[in-house]
Amino acid sequence: MKKYILKFKKNLILSVIFGILEVYFIYLFTTRSAKLVDIFTGKNSGEVKNIIFSAIASIILACIFFYISEKNSNSFTKNICQDLRHDYIEGIFLSKTSLFYRKNKGEFLADIDQNVDQLRLDYLTTLPTALTGIGRTLVYIIGLYKIHPYILLATIAFVILPGFISSAFSKVISKLQVSRSNKYSKYIDKLNELLDGYLVIKESNNIGYFLKRFDKNNSDLLEARNKLNITNSMLYEILFALNLLSYLLIIYVGSLLVKANIINLSDLLASLTLVSISTNAMSEAFRNLTQIISTRKIKDMVVKKIPDKTKIQGKESLPRLDIKIRDLSLSYGDNKIFDNLNLDIEKNKTYAIIGKSGSGKSSLAKILMKINDNYLGEIKFENGDFKSFKEKEIYSLIYYIPQNSIVFKDKLLDNISMGSDDIDLQKIEEIIERVDLSYVYQSKKDLILSNESLSGGEKKKLELARALYKGAKVIIFDEPTSGLDPVSAKTIEDLIGNLSDLTRIVITHNQDKKYLASFDKIIDIEDYKDI
């Protein structure tokens, strides 16, 4: 957390400085207002009008400095929250794929949304307030030391004007709350899209593109909260200012009473205000410090999961075919998925992995995509051991197409290029034609797509287009015809068969002999024997 605070220390320092200036001008308001007593008791000379205008000017300046302090405080909070969420999401994609799939998505959502928001409320928002509170307390203590007051005053606070102001503010606050709710909904949608498309995004090697789009929704949400917080804070400050102005009225009336010898009031009448406010300032400072300390565990839960980028960097080495699998074994507890599996995955060959539903047909694919690393045996590329290559390097060679394809809320070209900065239009149009998506391209070229925009077969073609545009040499198809009608299924099977320049691994429940005869090799997970 320290690095984030230091990064935005300017906002923190300005928040504290202007917060203390606000209190200083409240102090000036109090002492200047007290001069009215001196004037009306004949202990001093001066014009009532000048003192009143001076006091009102102090209140106006206090409100201005309060706004500047709150703006910097909220910017401090917003900027750190934005960086925390960005770095946490980036950390998920930079960490091991196997770690991601071992967790429930709800855990990530809790960290990203709930825990970071808790830090925002109880740590980041409170830190500037606590530091400012300490400064406020010092100002009031100095003021009280100089005045040494003793006073008893019966006051009647007017409530009509604050009521009108609260009513006017409530309408604005209501709109801002609706806006915040809408922004939150969009933020959650984008967050779910990122997590649902986790592996596809990692395979794209263009994480920054998706983080940029997430940052936009994240920034919009935080900005909506920022406006709501400032509006609420300004309401409280205006009501507080009205309370101070009521003191001005009381001092003025009280001074008239003193002049008429009805009551005796000290020229230090304003000390009442300082005593009241300084007590609140001190208690608030202690309460805020307690909140900061209480967030330590939540802070550690979030920050410790953000990886150090300097430890992740390293020289890339791209793996090369063929892939040799020797004595590969995998178990989930006592459940043996396969044992001593031996297989050579060669260039431009086709492989079918078959077996009963739930038998673990996808397990080999999960190992090759580094989703599952709890296996025994040996996997080697032509130029090195499988475990020695980073995920990014593996994904440059192998592309996995899941059963449930994802369509990002973006245009077709961006869905295929996965946010590439420099789209090769000629290449992408050739791929679109090759995978039979020309009709979609012509009709929906400029539309923002979603999961509902394309049929099941079209989604499979879109995934295939991504793999081809990325330049993958090995494509793993996980039940590519599952859920498709016979015509669409036949189209997908034909497309896979025509990819003769690529290595294809098809996980399938289709055990039709004619269909299986089109593969170079068949692996039956049930008995680990070639058919």
mmCIF file of N, CA and C in Angstrom, residues 368-468:
data_model
loop_
_atom_site.group_PDB
_atom_site.id
_atom_site.type_symbol
_atom_site.label_atom_id
_atom_site.label_comp_id
_atom_site.label_asym_id
_atom_site.label_seq_id
_atom_site.Cartn_x
_atom_site.Cartn_y
_atom_site.Cartn_z
ATOM 1 N N LEU A 368 -1.914 -29.348 -21.232
ATOM 2 C CA LEU A 368 -1.170 -28.636 -22.283
ATOM 3 C C LEU A 368 -1.361 -27.121 -22.198
ATOM 4 N N MET A 369 -2.489 -26.670 -21.613
ATOM 5 C CA MET A 369 -2.739 -25.237 -21.443
ATOM 6 C C MET A 369 -2.289 -24.745 -20.069
ATOM 7 N N LYS A 370 -1.632 -25.612 -19.316
ATOM 8 C CA LYS A 370 -1.117 -25.303 -17.979
ATOM 9 C C LYS A 370 -2.217 -24.922 -16.994
ATOM 10 N N ILE A 371 -3.422 -25.394 -17.274
ATOM 11 C CA ILE A 371 -4.516 -25.204 -16.327
ATOM 12 C C ILE A 371 -4.347 -26.170 -15.163
ATOM 13 N N ASN A 372 -3.865 -27.359 -15.487
ATOM 14 C CA ASN A 372 -3.629 -28.390 -14.474
ATOM 15 C C ASN A 372 -2.152 -28.769 -14.508
ATOM 16 N N ASP A 373 -1.471 -28.555 -13.381
ATOM 17 C CA ASP A 373 -0.044 -28.897 -13.336
ATOM 18 C C ASP A 373 0.258 -30.017 -12.338
ATOM 19 N N ASN A 374 -0.805 -30.671 -11.843
ATOM 20 C CA ASN A 374 -0.616 -31.763 -10.888
ATOM 21 C C ASN A 374 -0.593 -33.115 -11.614
ATOM 22 N N TYR A 375 0.371 -33.298 -12.475
ATOM 23 C CA TYR A 375 0.466 -34.543 -13.235
ATOM 24 C C TYR A 375 1.847 -35.162 -13.029
ATOM 25 N N LEU A 376 1.930 -36.424 -13.377
ATOM 26 C CA LEU A 376 3.207 -37.132 -13.355
ATOM 27 C C LEU A 376 3.571 -37.502 -14.781
ATOM 28 N N GLY A 377 4.853 -37.612 -15.041
ATOM 29 C CA GLY A 377 5.301 -37.951 -16.386
ATOM 30 C C GLY A 377 6.070 -36.802 -17.021
ATOM 31 N N GLU A 378 6.267 -36.938 -18.315
ATOM 32 C CA GLU A 378 7.149 -35.994 -19.018
ATOM 33 C C GLU A 378 6.504 -35.522 -20.319
ATOM 34 N N ILE A 379 6.585 -34.200 -20.526
ATOM 35 C CA ILE A 379 6.126 -33.598 -21.788
ATOM 36 C C ILE A 379 7.279 -32.754 -22.325
ATOM 37 N N LYS A 380 7.628 -32.993 -23.587
ATOM 38 C CA LYS A 380 8.756 -32.254 -24.160
ATOM 39 C C LYS A 380 8.405 -31.703 -25.535
ATOM 40 N N PHE A 381 8.902 -30.486 -25.779
ATOM 41 C CA PHE A 381 8.868 -29.927 -27.129
ATOM 42 C C PHE A 381 10.174 -30.282 -27.828
ATOM 43 N N GLU A 382 10.239 -29.927 -29.076
ATOM 44 C CA GLU A 382 11.462 -30.206 -29.839
ATOM 45 C C GLU A 382 12.661 -29.485 -29.227
ATOM 46 N N ASN A 383 12.392 -28.294 -28.619
ATOM 47 C CA ASN A 383 13.493 -27.465 -28.112
ATOM 48 C C ASN A 383 13.461 -27.272 -26.600
ATOM 49 N N GLY A 384 12.848 -28.200 -25.855
ATOM 50 C CA GLY A 384 12.912 -28.055 -24.405
ATOM 51 C C GLY A 384 11.770 -28.726 -23.677
ATOM 52 N N ASP A 385 11.934 -28.813 -22.359
ATOM 53 C CA ASP A 385 10.923 -29.430 -21.500
ATOM 54 C C ASP A 385 9.701 -28.515 -21.375
ATOM 55 N N PHE A 386 8.527 -29.104 -21.322
ATOM 56 C CA PHE A 386 7.262 -28.368 -21.264
ATOM 57 C C PHE A 386 7.233 -27.414 -20.074
ATOM 58 N N LYS A 387 7.676 -27.874 -18.913
ATOM 59 C CA LYS A 387 7.601 -27.062 -17.696
ATOM 60 C C LYS A 387 8.535 -25.861 -17.723
ATOM 61 N N SER A 388 9.537 -25.880 -18.583
ATOM 62 C CA SER A 388 10.495 -24.765 -18.631
ATOM 63 C C SER A 388 9.966 -23.567 -19.409
ATOM 64 N N PHE A 389 8.857 -23.757 -20.139
ATOM 65 C CA PHE A 389 8.294 -22.659 -20.932
ATOM 66 C C PHE A 389 7.201 -21.929 -20.140
ATOM 67 N N LYS A 390 7.186 -20.601 -20.288
ATOM 68 C CA LYS A 390 6.154 -19.793 -19.637
ATOM 69 C C LYS A 390 4.819 -19.979 -20.359
ATOM 70 N N GLU A 391 3.758 -19.625 -19.655
ATOM 71 C CA GLU A 391 2.422 -19.750 -20.244
ATOM 72 C C GLU A 391 2.306 -18.941 -21.534
ATOM 73 N N LYS A 392 2.838 -17.725 -21.519
ATOM 74 C CA LYS A 392 2.754 -16.866 -22.701
ATOM 75 C C LYS A 392 3.413 -17.519 -23.901
ATOM 76 N N GLU A 393 4.500 -18.223 -23.648
ATOM 77 C CA GLU A 393 5.223 -18.910 -24.721
ATOM 78 C C GLU A 393 4.425 -20.121 -25.233
ATOM 79 N N ILE A 394 3.809 -20.837 -24.294
ATOM 80 C CA ILE A 394 2.974 -21.979 -24.682
ATOM 81 C C ILE A 394 1.800 -21.501 -25.537
ATOM 82 N N TYR A 395 1.180 -20.392 -25.114
ATOM 83 C CA TYR A 395 -0.004 -19.896 -25.814
ATOM 84 C C TYR A 395 0.315 -19.304 -27.188
ATOM 85 N N SER A 396 1.583 -19.043 -27.446
ATOM 86 C CA SER A 396 1.965 -18.586 -28.785
ATOM 87 C C SER A 396 1.931 -19.749 -29.779
ATOM 88 N N LEU A 397 1.999 -20.965 -29.251
ATOM 89 C CA LEU A 397 2.000 -22.158 -30.103
ATOM 90 C C LEU A 397 0.643 -22.861 -30.102
ATOM 91 N N ILE A 398 0.038 -22.968 -28.903
ATOM 92 C CA ILE A 398 -1.184 -23.748 -28.738
ATOM 93 C C ILE A 398 -2.363 -22.828 -28.443
ATOM 94 N N TYR A 399 -3.486 -23.092 -29.101
ATOM 95 C CA TYR A 399 -4.711 -22.320 -28.854
ATOM 96 C C TYR A 399 -5.831 -23.293 -28.499
ATOM 97 N N TYR A 400 -6.480 -23.018 -27.386
ATOM 98 C CA TYR A 400 -7.553 -23.883 -26.887
ATOM 99 C C TYR A 400 -8.908 -23.221 -27.144
ATOM 100 N N ILE A 401 -9.803 -23.925 -27.808
ATOM 101 C CA ILE A 401 -11.159 -23.431 -28.059
ATOM 102 C C ILE A 401 -12.113 -24.175 -27.139
ATOM 103 N N PRO A 402 -12.658 -23.505 -26.115
ATOM 104 C CA PRO A 402 -13.511 -24.177 -25.128
ATOM 105 C C PRO A 402 -14.885 -24.511 -25.686
ATOM 106 N N GLN A 403 -15.626 -25.294 -24.919
ATOM 107 C CA GLN A 403 -16.995 -25.636 -25.333
ATOM 108 C C GLN A 403 -17.857 -24.390 -25.418
ATOM 109 N N ASN A 404 -17.746 -23.533 -24.413
ATOM 110 C CA ASN A 404 -18.551 -22.310 -24.364
ATOM 111 C C ASN A 404 -17.699 -21.123 -24.786
ATOM 112 N N SER A 405 -17.842 -20.746 -26.040
ATOM 113 C CA SER A 405 -17.060 -19.634 -26.570
ATOM 114 C C SER A 405 -17.602 -18.313 -26.028
ATOM 115 N N ILE A 406 -16.713 -17.320 -25.944
ATOM 116 C CA ILE A 406 -17.115 -16.014 -25.435
ATOM 117 C C ILE A 406 -16.994 -14.969 -26.540
ATOM 118 N N VAL A 407 -17.982 -14.089 -26.574
ATOM 119 C CA VAL A 407 -17.961 -12.954 -27.493
ATOM 120 C C VAL A 407 -17.846 -11.693 -26.642
ATOM 121 N N PHE A 408 -16.781 -10.927 -26.821
ATOM 122 C CA PHE A 408 -16.602 -9.699 -26.059
ATOM 123 C C PHE A 408 -17.462 -8.586 -26.652
ATOM 124 N N LYS A 409 -17.869 -7.667 -25.819
ATOM 125 C CA LYS A 409 -18.678 -6.540 -26.279
ATOM 126 C C LYS A 409 -17.790 -5.580 -27.063
ATOM 127 N N ASP A 410 -17.608 -5.926 -28.329
ATOM 128 C CA ASP A 410 -16.719 -5.187 -29.218
ATOM 129 C C ASP A 410 -17.088 -5.521 -30.656
ATOM 130 N N LYS A 411 -16.451 -4.858 -31.602
ATOM 131 C CA LYS A 411 -16.711 -5.133 -33.011
ATOM 132 C C LYS A 411 -16.097 -6.475 -33.408
ATOM 133 N N LEU A 412 -16.549 -7.007 -34.535
ATOM 134 C CA LEU A 412 -16.095 -8.323 -34.986
ATOM 135 C C LEU A 412 -14.582 -8.349 -35.181
ATOM 136 N N LEU A 413 -14.032 -7.325 -35.829
ATOM 137 C CA LEU A 413 -12.585 -7.296 -36.088
ATOM 138 C C LEU A 413 -11.800 -7.303 -34.782
ATOM 139 N N ASP A 414 -12.272 -6.524 -33.791
ATOM 140 C CA ASP A 414 -11.578 -6.484 -32.503
ATOM 141 C C ASP A 414 -11.761 -7.787 -31.739
ATOM 142 N N ASN A 415 -12.890 -8.464 -31.936
ATOM 143 C CA ASN A 415 -13.098 -9.763 -31.313
ATOM 144 C C ASN A 415 -12.136 -10.794 -31.874
ATOM 145 N N ILE A 416 -11.825 -10.681 -33.152
ATOM 146 C CA ILE A 416 -10.888 -11.627 -33.772
ATOM 147 C C ILE A 416 -9.444 -11.268 -33.443
ATOM 148 N N SER A 417 -9.109 -9.989 -33.552
ATOM 149 C CA SER A 417 -7.721 -9.560 -33.309
ATOM 150 C C SER A 417 -7.408 -9.457 -31.830
ATOM 151 N N MET A 418 -8.439 -9.537 -30.976
ATOM 152 C CA MET A 418 -8.290 -9.443 -29.524
ATOM 153 C C MET A 418 -7.579 -8.159 -29.121
ATOM 154 N N GLY A 419 -8.027 -7.049 -29.748
ATOM 155 C CA GLY A 419 -7.535 -5.739 -29.344
ATOM 156 C C GLY A 419 -6.168 -5.377 -29.875
ATOM 157 N N SER A 420 -5.702 -6.043 -30.898
ATOM 158 C CA SER A 420 -4.396 -5.722 -31.481
ATOM 159 C C SER A 420 -4.360 -4.279 -31.959
ATOM 160 N N ASP A 421 -3.274 -3.583 -31.645
ATOM 161 C CA ASP A 421 -3.150 -2.170 -32.023
ATOM 162 C C ASP A 421 -3.035 -1.992 -33.535
ATOM 163 N N ASP A 422 -2.404 -2.942 -34.185
ATOM 164 C CA ASP A 422 -2.142 -2.816 -35.622
ATOM 165 C C ASP A 422 -2.783 -4.005 -36.345
ATOM 166 N N ILE A 423 -4.064 -3.843 -36.684
ATOM 167 C CA ILE A 423 -4.805 -4.932 -37.325
ATOM 168 C C ILE A 423 -4.388 -5.086 -38.788
ATOM 169 N N ASP A 424 -4.053 -6.311 -39.169
ATOM 170 C CA ASP A 424 -3.753 -6.633 -40.558
ATOM 171 C C ASP A 424 -5.086 -6.959 -41.240
ATOM 172 N N LEU A 425 -5.692 -5.938 -41.864
ATOM 173 C CA LEU A 425 -7.042 -6.082 -42.408
ATOM 174 C C LEU A 425 -7.107 -7.151 -43.493
ATOM 175 N N GLN A 426 -6.101 -7.187 -44.357
ATOM 176 C CA GLN A 426 -6.101 -8.183 -45.431
ATOM 177 C C GLN A 426 -6.063 -9.598 -44.857
ATOM 178 N N LYS A 427 -5.196 -9.816 -43.888
ATOM 179 C CA LYS A 427 -5.080 -11.130 -43.253
ATOM 180 C C LYS A 427 -6.378 -11.518 -42.555
ATOM 181 N N ILE A 428 -6.959 -10.569 -41.847
ATOM 182 C CA ILE A 428 -8.160 -10.887 -41.072
ATOM 183 C C ILE A 428 -9.355 -11.160 -41.984
ATOM 184 N N GLU A 429 -9.430 -10.457 -43.110
ATOM 185 C CA GLU A 429 -10.530 -10.694 -44.055
ATOM 186 C C GLU A 429 -10.367 -12.047 -44.744
ATOM 187 N N GLU A 430 -9.131 -12.448 -45.005
ATOM 188 C CA GLU A 430 -8.886 -13.773 -45.576
ATOM 189 C C GLU A 430 -9.304 -14.863 -44.594
ATOM 190 N N ILE A 431 -9.022 -14.637 -43.315
ATOM 191 C CA ILE A 431 -9.396 -15.608 -42.283
ATOM 192 C C ILE A 431 -10.916 -15.671 -42.145
ATOM 193 N N ILE A 432 -11.559 -14.509 -42.177
ATOM 194 C CA ILE A 432 -13.028 -14.455 -42.088
ATOM 195 C C ILE A 432 -13.651 -15.284 -43.204
ATOM 196 N N GLU A 433 -13.089 -15.165 -44.388
ATOM 197 C CA GLU A 433 -13.603 -15.947 -45.520
ATOM 198 C C GLU A 433 -13.305 -17.434 -45.331
ATOM 199 N N ARG A 434 -12.138 -17.726 -44.801
ATOM 200 C CA ARG A 434 -11.726 -19.120 -44.635
ATOM 201 C C ARG A 434 -12.613 -19.851 -43.626
ATOM 202 N N VAL A 435 -13.043 -19.159 -42.571
ATOM 203 C CA VAL A 435 -13.850 -19.805 -41.533
ATOM 204 C C VAL A 435 -15.343 -19.610 -41.778
ATOM 205 N N ASP A 436 -15.688 -19.053 -42.950
ATOM 206 C CA ASP A 436 -17.093 -18.905 -43.349
ATOM 207 C C ASP A 436 -17.863 -17.937 -42.432
ATOM 208 N N LEU A 437 -17.229 -16.775 -42.173
ATOM 209 C CA LEU A 437 -17.894 -15.723 -41.400
ATOM 210 C C LEU A 437 -18.139 -14.464 -42.238
ATOM 211 N N SER A 438 -18.031 -14.602 -43.545
ATOM 212 C CA SER A 438 -18.178 -13.433 -44.427
ATOM 213 C C SER A 438 -19.547 -12.776 -44.286
ATOM 214 N N TYR A 439 -20.579 -13.604 -44.141
ATOM 215 C CA TYR A 439 -21.935 -13.052 -44.042
ATOM 216 C C TYR A 439 -22.110 -12.268 -42.738
ATOM 217 N N VAL A 440 -21.459 -12.721 -41.671
ATOM 218 C CA VAL A 440 -21.500 -11.986 -40.398
ATOM 219 C C VAL A 440 -20.714 -10.692 -40.531
ATOM 220 N N TYR A 441 -19.590 -10.775 -41.201
ATOM 221 C CA TYR A 441 -18.734 -9.596 -41.395
ATOM 222 C C TYR A 441 -19.476 -8.516 -42.181
ATOM 223 N N GLN A 442 -20.177 -8.914 -43.204
ATOM 224 C CA GLN A 442 -20.890 -7.941 -44.036
ATOM 225 C C GLN A 442 -22.078 -7.329 -43.290
ATOM 226 N N SER A 443 -22.777 -8.121 -42.519
ATOM 227 C CA SER A 443 -23.998 -7.622 -41.866
ATOM 228 C C SER A 443 -23.759 -6.975 -40.506
ATOM 229 N N LYS A 444 -22.648 -7.341 -39.842
ATOM 230 C CA LYS A 444 -22.427 -6.839 -38.481
ATOM 231 C C LYS A 444 -21.038 -6.229 -38.295
ATOM 232 N N LYS A 445 -20.453 -5.796 -39.382
ATOM 233 C CA LYS A 445 -19.083 -5.291 -39.353
ATOM 234 C C LYS A 445 -18.885 -4.167 -38.344
ATOM 235 N N ASP A 446 -19.817 -3.228 -38.298
ATOM 236 C CA ASP A 446 -19.658 -2.045 -37.452
ATOM 237 C C ASP A 446 -20.473 -2.103 -36.170
ATOM 238 N N LEU A 447 -21.072 -3.249 -35.885
ATOM 239 C CA LEU A 447 -21.899 -3.383 -34.686
ATOM 240 C C LEU A 447 -21.050 -3.845 -33.493
ATOM 241 N N ILE A 448 -21.501 -3.454 -32.302
ATOM 242 C CA ILE A 448 -20.892 -3.969 -31.077
ATOM 243 C C ILE A 448 -21.560 -5.298 -30.762
ATOM 244 N N LEU A 449 -20.781 -6.363 -30.823
ATOM 245 C CA LEU A 449 -21.327 -7.701 -30.629
ATOM 246 C C LEU A 449 -21.415 -8.051 -29.140
ATOM 247 N N SER A 450 -22.187 -9.094 -28.857
ATOM 248 C CA SER A 450 -22.268 -9.659 -27.511
ATOM 249 C C SER A 450 -22.480 -11.156 -27.672
ATOM 250 N N ASN A 451 -22.567 -11.862 -26.572
ATOM 251 C CA ASN A 451 -22.780 -13.312 -26.647
ATOM 252 C C ASN A 451 -24.076 -13.672 -27.355
ATOM 253 N N GLU A 452 -25.053 -12.755 -27.270
ATOM 254 C CA GLU A 452 -26.348 -13.013 -27.889
ATOM 255 C C GLU A 452 -26.361 -12.671 -29.384
ATOM 256 N N SER A 453 -25.308 -12.021 -29.864
ATOM 257 C CA SER A 453 -25.287 -11.560 -31.264
ATOM 258 C C SER A 453 -25.018 -12.686 -32.254
ATOM 259 N N LEU A 454 -24.367 -13.743 -31.797
ATOM 260 C CA LEU A 454 -23.959 -14.823 -32.701
ATOM 261 C C LEU A 454 -24.564 -16.155 -32.266
ATOM 262 N N SER A 455 -24.768 -17.022 -33.229
ATOM 263 C CA SER A 455 -25.257 -18.374 -32.947
ATOM 264 C C SER A 455 -24.109 -19.222 -32.410
ATOM 265 N N GLY A 456 -24.439 -20.429 -31.951
ATOM 266 C CA GLY A 456 -23.414 -21.321 -31.434
ATOM 267 C C GLY A 456 -22.343 -21.645 -32.463
ATOM 268 N N GLY A 457 -22.778 -21.921 -33.683
ATOM 269 C CA GLY A 457 -21.826 -22.227 -34.748
ATOM 270 C C GLY A 457 -20.959 -21.029 -35.100
ATOM 271 N N GLU A 458 -21.558 -19.844 -35.101
ATOM 272 C CA GLU A 458 -20.802 -18.622 -35.413
ATOM 273 C C GLU A 458 -19.763 -18.325 -34.336
ATOM 274 N N LYS A 459 -20.099 -18.636 -33.097
ATOM 275 C CA LYS A 459 -19.128 -18.432 -32.013
ATOM 276 C C LYS A 459 -17.922 -19.354 -32.193
ATOM 277 N N LYS A 460 -18.169 -20.590 -32.604
ATOM 278 C CA LYS A 460 -17.068 -21.533 -32.844
ATOM 279 C C LYS A 460 -16.168 -21.025 -33.979
ATOM 280 N N LYS A 461 -16.801 -20.488 -35.008
ATOM 281 C CA LYS A 461 -16.030 -19.935 -36.133
ATOM 282 C C LYS A 461 -15.227 -18.719 -35.693
ATOM 283 N N LEU A 462 -15.824 -17.912 -34.824
ATOM 284 C CA LEU A 462 -15.112 -16.746 -34.300
ATOM 285 C C LEU A 462 -13.876 -17.178 -33.519
ATOM 286 N N GLU A 463 -14.021 -18.195 -32.673
ATOM 287 C CA GLU A 463 -12.875 -18.702 -31.914
ATOM 288 C C GLU A 463 -11.797 -19.231 -32.850
ATOM 289 N N LEU A 464 -12.209 -19.926 -33.894
ATOM 290 C CA LEU A 464 -11.250 -20.454 -34.865
ATOM 291 C C LEU A 464 -10.538 -19.308 -35.573
ATOM 292 N N ALA A 465 -11.270 -18.262 -35.897
ATOM 293 C CA ALA A 465 -10.663 -17.090 -36.542
ATOM 294 C C ALA A 465 -9.616 -16.460 -35.627
ATOM 295 N N ARG A 466 -9.894 -16.409 -34.332
ATOM 296 C CA ARG A 466 -8.918 -15.876 -33.370
ATOM 297 C C ARG A 466 -7.633 -16.695 -33.398
ATOM 298 N N ALA A 467 -7.799 -18.013 -33.390
ATOM 299 C CA ALA A 467 -6.634 -18.897 -33.387
ATOM 300 C C ALA A 467 -5.790 -18.712 -34.649
ATOM 301 N N LEU A 468 -6.463 -18.599 -35.795
ATOM 302 C CA LEU A 468 -5.742 -18.435 -37.061
ATOM 303 C C LEU A 468 -5.056 -17.076 -37.143
#
